[in-house]
CSV table of C-alpha atoms in Angstrom, one decimal:
chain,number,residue,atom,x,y,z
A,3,UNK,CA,-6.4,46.9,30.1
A,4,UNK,CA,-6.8,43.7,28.0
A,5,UNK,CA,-4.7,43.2,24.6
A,6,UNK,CA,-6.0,44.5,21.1
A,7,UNK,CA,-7.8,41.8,19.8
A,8,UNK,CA,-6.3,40.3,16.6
A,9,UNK,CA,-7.7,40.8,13.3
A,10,UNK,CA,-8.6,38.5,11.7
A,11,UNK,CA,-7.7,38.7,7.8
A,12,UNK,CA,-9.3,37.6,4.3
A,13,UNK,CA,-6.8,35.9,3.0
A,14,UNK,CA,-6.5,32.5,0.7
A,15,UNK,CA,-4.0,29.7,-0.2
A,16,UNK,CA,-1.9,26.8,0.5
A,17,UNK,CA,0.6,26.0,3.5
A,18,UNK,CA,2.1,22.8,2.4
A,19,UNK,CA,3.4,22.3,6.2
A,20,UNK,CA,6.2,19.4,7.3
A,21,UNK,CA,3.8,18.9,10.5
A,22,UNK,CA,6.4,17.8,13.3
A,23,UNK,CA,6.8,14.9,15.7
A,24,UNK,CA,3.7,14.8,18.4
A,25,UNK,CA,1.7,17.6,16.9
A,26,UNK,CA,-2.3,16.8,16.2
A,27,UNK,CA,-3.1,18.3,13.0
A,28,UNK,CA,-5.8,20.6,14.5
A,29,UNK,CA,-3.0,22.2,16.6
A,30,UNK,CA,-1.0,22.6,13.4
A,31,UNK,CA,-3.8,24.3,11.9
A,32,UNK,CA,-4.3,26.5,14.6
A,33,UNK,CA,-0.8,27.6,14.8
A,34,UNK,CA,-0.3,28.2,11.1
A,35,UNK,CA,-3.8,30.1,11.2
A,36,UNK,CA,-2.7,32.0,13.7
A,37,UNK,CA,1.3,33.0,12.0
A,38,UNK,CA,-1.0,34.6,8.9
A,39,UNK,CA,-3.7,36.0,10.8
A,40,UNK,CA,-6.2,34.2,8.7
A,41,UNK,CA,-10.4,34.5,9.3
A,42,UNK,CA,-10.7,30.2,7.6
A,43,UNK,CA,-8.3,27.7,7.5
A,44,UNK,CA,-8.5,23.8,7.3
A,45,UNK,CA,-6.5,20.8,6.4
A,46,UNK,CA,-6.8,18.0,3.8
A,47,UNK,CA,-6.3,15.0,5.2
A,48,UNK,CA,-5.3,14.2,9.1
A,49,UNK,CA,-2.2,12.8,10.1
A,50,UNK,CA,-1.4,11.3,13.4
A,51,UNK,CA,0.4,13.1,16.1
A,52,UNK,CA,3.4,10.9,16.0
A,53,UNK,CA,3.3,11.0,12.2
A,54,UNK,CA,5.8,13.9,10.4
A,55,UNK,CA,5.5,15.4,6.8
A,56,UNK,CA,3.1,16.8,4.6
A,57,UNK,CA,-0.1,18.4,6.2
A,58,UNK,CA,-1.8,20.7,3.4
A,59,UNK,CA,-3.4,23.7,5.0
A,60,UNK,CA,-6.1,25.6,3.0
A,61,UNK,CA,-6.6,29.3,3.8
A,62,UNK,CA,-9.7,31.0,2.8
A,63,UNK,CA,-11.0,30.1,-0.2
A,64,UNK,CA,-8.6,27.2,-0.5
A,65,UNK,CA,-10.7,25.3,2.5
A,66,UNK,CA,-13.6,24.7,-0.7
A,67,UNK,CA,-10.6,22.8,-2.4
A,68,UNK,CA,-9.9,20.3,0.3
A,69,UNK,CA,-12.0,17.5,-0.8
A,70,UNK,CA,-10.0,17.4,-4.0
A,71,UNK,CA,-6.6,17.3,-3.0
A,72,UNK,CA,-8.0,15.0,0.1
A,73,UNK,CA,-8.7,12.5,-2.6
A,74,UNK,CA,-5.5,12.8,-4.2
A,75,UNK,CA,-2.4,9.9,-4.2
A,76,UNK,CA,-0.3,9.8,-0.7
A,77,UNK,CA,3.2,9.0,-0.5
A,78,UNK,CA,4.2,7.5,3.3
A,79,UNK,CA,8.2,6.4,4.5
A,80,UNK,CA,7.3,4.4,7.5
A,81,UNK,CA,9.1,1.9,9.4
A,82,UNK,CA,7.7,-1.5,10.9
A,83,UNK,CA,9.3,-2.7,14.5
A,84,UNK,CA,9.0,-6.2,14.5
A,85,UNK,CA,8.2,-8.6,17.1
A,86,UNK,CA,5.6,-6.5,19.3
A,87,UNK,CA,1.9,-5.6,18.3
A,88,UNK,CA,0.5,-2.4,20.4
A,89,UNK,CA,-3.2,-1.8,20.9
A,90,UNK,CA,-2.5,1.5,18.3
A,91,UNK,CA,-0.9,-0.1,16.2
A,92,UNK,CA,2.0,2.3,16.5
A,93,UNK,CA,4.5,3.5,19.4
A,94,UNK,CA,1.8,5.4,21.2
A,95,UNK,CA,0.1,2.3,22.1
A,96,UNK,CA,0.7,-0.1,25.2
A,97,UNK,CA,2.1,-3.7,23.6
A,98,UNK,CA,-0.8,-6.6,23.6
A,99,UNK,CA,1.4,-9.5,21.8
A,100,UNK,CA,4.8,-10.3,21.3
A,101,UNK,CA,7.0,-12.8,18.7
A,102,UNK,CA,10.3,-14.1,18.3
A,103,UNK,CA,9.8,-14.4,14.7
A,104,UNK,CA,11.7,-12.2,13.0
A,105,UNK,CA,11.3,-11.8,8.8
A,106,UNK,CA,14.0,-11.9,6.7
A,107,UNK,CA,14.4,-9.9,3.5
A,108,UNK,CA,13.6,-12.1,1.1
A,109,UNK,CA,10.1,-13.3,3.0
A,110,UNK,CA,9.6,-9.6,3.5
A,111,UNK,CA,9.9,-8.6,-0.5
A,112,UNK,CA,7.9,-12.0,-1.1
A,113,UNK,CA,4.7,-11.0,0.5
A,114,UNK,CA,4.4,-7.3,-0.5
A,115,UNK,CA,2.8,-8.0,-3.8
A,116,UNK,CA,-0.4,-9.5,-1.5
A,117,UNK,CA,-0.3,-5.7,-0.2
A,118,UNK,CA,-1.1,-3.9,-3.7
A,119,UNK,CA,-3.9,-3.2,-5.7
A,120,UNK,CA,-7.1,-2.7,-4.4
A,121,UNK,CA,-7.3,-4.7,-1.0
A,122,UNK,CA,-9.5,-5.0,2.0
A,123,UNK,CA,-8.0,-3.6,5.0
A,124,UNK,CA,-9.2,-3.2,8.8
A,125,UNK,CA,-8.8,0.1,9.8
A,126,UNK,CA,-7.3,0.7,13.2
A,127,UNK,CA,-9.4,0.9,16.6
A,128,UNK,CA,-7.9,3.7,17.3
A,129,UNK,CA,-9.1,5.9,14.0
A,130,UNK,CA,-11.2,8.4,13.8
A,131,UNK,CA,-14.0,7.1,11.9
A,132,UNK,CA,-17.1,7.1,13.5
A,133,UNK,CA,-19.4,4.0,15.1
A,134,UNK,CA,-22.6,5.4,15.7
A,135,UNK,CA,-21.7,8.9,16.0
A,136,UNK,CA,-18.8,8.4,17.7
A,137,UNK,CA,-15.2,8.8,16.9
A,138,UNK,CA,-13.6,4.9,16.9
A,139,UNK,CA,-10.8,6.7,19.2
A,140,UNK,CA,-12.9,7.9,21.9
A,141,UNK,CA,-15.0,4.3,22.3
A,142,UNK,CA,-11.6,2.4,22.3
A,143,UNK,CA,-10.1,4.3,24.9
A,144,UNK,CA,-13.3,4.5,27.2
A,145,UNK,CA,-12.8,0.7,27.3
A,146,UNK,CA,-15.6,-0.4,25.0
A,147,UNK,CA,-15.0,-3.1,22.7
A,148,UNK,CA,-14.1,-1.8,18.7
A,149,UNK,CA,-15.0,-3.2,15.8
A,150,UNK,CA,-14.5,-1.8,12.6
A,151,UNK,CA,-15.5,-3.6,8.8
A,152,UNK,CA,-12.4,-4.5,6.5
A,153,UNK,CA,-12.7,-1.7,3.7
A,154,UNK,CA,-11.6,-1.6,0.2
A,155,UNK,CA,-8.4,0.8,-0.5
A,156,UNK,CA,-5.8,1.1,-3.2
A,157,UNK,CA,-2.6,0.8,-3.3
A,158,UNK,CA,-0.1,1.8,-6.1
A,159,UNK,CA,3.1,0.7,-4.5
A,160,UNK,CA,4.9,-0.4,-2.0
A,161,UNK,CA,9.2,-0.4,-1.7
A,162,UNK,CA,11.1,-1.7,1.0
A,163,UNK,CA,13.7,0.6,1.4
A,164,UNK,CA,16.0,-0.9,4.2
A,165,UNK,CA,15.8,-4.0,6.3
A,166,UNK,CA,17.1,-5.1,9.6
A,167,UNK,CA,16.4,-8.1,12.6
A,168,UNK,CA,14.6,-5.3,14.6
A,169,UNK,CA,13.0,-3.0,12.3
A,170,UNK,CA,12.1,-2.4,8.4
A,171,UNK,CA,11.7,0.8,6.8
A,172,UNK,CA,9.1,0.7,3.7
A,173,UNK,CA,7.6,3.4,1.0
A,174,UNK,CA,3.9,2.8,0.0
A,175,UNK,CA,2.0,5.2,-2.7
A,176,UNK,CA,-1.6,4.7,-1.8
A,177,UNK,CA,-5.5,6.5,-2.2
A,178,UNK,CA,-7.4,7.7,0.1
A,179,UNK,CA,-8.4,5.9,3.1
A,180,UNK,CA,-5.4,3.5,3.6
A,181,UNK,CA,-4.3,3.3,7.2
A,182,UNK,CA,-0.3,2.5,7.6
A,183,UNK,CA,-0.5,1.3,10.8
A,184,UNK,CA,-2.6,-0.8,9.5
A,185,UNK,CA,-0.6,-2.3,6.3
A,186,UNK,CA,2.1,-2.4,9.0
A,187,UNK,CA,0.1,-4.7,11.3
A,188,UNK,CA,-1.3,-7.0,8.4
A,189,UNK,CA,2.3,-7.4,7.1
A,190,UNK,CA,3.6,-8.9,10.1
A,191,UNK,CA,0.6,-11.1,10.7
A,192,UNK,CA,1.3,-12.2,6.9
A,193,UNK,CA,4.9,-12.7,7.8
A,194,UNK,CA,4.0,-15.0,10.9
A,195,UNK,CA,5.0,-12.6,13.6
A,196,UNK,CA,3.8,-9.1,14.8
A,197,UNK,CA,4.5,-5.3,14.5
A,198,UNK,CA,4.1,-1.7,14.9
A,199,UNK,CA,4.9,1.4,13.2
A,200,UNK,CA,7.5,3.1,15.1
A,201,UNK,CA,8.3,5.8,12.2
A,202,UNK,CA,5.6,7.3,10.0
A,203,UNK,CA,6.5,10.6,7.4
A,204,UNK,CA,4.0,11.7,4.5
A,205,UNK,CA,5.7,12.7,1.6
A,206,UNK,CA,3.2,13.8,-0.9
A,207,UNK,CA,-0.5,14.4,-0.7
A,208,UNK,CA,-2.2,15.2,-4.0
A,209,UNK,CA,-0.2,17.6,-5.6
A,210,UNK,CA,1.8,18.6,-3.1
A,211,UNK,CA,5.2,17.0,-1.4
A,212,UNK,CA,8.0,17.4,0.8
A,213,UNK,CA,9.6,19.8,-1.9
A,214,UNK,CA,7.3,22.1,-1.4
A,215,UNK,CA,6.6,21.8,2.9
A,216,UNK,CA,7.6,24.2,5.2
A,217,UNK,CA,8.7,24.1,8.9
A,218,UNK,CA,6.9,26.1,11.8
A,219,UNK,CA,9.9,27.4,12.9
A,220,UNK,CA,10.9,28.5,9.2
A,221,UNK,CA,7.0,30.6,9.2
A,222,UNK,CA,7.6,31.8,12.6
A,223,UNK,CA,11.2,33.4,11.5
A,224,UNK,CA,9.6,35.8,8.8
A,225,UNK,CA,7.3,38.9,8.8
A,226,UNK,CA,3.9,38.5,7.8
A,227,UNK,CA,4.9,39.8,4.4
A,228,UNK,CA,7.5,37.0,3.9
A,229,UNK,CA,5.0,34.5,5.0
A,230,UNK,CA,2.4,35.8,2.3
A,231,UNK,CA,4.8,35.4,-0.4
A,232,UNK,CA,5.2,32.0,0.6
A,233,UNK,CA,1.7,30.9,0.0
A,234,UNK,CA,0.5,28.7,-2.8
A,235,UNK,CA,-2.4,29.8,-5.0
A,236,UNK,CA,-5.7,28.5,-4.5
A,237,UNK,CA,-5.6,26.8,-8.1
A,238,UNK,CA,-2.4,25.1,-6.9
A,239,UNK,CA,-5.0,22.6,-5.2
A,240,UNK,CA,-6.2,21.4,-8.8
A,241,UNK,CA,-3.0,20.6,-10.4
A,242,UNK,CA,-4.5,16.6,-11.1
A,243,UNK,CA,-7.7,18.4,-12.6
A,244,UNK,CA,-8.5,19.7,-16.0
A,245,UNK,CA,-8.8,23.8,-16.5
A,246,UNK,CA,-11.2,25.1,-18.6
A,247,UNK,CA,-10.9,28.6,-19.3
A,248,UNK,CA,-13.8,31.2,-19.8
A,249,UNK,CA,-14.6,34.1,-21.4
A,250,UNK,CA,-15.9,37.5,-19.1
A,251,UNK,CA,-20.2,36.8,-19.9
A,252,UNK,CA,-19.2,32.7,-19.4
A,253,UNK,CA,-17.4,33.8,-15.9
A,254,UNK,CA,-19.9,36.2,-14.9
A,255,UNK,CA,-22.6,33.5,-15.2
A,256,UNK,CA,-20.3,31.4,-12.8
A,257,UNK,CA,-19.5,33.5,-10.1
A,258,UNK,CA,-23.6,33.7,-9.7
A,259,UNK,CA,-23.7,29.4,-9.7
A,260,UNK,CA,-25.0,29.2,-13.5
A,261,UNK,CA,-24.1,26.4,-15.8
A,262,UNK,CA,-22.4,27.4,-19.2
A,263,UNK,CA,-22.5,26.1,-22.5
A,264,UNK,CA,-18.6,25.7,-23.3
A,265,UNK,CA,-18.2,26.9,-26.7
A,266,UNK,CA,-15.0,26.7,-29.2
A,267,UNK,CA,-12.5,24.2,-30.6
A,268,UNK,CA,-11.9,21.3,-27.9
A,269,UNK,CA,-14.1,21.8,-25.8
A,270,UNK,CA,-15.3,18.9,-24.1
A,271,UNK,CA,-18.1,17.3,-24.3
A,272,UNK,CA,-18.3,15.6,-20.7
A,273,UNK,CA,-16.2,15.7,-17.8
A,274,UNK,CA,-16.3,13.9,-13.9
A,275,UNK,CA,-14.4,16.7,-12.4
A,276,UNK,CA,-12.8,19.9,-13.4
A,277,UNK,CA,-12.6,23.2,-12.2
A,278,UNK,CA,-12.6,27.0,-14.4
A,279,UNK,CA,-10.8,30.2,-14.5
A,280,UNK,CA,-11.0,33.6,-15.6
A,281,UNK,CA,-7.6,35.3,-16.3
A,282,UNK,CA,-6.0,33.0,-14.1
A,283,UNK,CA,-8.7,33.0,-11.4
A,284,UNK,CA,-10.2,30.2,-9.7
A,285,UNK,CA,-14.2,30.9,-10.4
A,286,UNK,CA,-15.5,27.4,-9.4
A,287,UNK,CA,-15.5,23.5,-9.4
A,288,UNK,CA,-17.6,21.4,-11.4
A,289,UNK,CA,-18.3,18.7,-13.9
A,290,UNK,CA,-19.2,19.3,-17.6
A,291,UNK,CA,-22.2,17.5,-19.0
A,292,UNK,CA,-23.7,17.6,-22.6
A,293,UNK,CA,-20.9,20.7,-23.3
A,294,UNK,CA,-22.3,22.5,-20.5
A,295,UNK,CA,-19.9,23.3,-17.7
A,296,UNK,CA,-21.9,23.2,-14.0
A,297,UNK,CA,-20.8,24.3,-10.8
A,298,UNK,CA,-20.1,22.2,-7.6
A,299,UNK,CA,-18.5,24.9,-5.5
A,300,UNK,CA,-18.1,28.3,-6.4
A,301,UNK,CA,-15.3,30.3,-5.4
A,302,UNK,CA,-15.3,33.9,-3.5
């Protein structure tokens, strides 16, 4: 006689997870899926196998709110070992070019400024955007030759945080779409020698950091209660957006994808990006044109 199958429950929130050491991020979502019996889950924003740190999983209705706190600022503590370039640009991948060079602090701390602002970086051949339909990833390791346009990212910040012969350990606060193996790679080339990242840990994504992250094993040592309580709200997602609260006839019009005319002192007038709520309630996403709030994705 087989097993009862699991059911599979409605339920919606945040799992700010500390994704461990040689874990894809799929198999973290499966796993935390699977510790709170959830029907939906997703995450915002991949992060390699060998990477730790924070992996946002939405549950439910929280999946709608990925794109947003995808977009948001990233914090990364990574470390670049010097003298070796790999063909991953990280520890994963087989070494293509050695140097004897070896930076020293001062050189290191000179060039970093050329790494901030909005800068033109070459993403990894081993990424997973795609060429033609296909994931970069999958053409690099059947053998086929990779090559990706320099793209335009931001970057806040970058700290050096220690520095030895062998090996420097950096923070950089960046947007979306900035590769660290990359920065890692183009630093060394800047410097006159080459590198890898042989340590990479997120520490914030959006709204969410390493305050806030949990541990698989820390999930897998409560009752499913205990795990519920530990769930973020959906609206915890929107902390970097404006709220605009509604009245019950300006929510009902919502919840059935209707545009509102935002009425009362302060409202505004236009807006890129906001979301609303009703008595504390996430009802939708949305911009605000002319005074008239309309929806993007409406929320369940």
């Amino acid at each position: 006689m087989s097993a009862p199958k699991r059911i599979k429950r409605t339920i919606s929130g945040w799992v700010v997870l500390n994704k461990p050491y040689d874990m894809t991020s799929t198999q973290a979502v499966g796993k935390v899926r699977w510790l709170f019996g959830a029907a939906k889950a997703g995450h915002a924003g991949t992060l390699d196998p060998l990477a730790t740190g924070i992996l946002p999983i939405a549950l439910g209705e929280a999946t709608k709110a990925v794109p947003q706190v995808q977009d948001g600022t990233k914090v990364y503590r990574f470390a670049i070992q010097w003298g070796s370039a790999t063909t991953t640009d990280d520890a994963e991948g087989s070494v293509v070019a050695t140097s004897d060079v070896r930076p020293d602090q001062a050189a290191l701390l000179a060039v970093l400024p050329r790494f901030t602002g909005t800068i033109l970086q070459r993403p990894p051949i081993y990424s997973a955007l795609k060429i033609d339909g296909e994931r970069a990833y999958d053409l690099a390791r059947a053998g086929e030759s990779v090559e990706l346009a320099p793209r335009e990212i931001d970057v806040d910040a970058i700290e050096l945080l220690s520095h030895g012969t062998e090996k420097s350990v950096l923070e950089v606060t960046c947007g979306k779409g900035t590769y660290v193996r990359s920065l890692a790679r183009d630093i060394a080339e800047a410097l006159g020698t080459r590198g890898h990242v042989s340590m990479l840990h997120r520490g914030a994504v959006g709204p969410f950091n390493d305050t806030d992250a949990l541990t698989i094993e820390q999930l897998e040592a409560l009752d499913i209660s205990e795990r519920d309580a530990l769930l973020k709200s959906v609206s915890a997602g929107f902390t970097d957006l404006p709220e605009i609260r509604l009245d019950a006839q300006q929510a009902t019009a919502v919840r059935h994808g209707n545009a509102v005319l935002l009425t009362g002192a302060g409202s505004p007038v236009s807006l890129d990006e906001c979301w609303v709520s009703f008595k504390g309630e996430v009802l939708a996403t949305g911009w605000v044109e002319f005074g008239q709030f309309k929806c993007r994705r409406v929320f369940n």
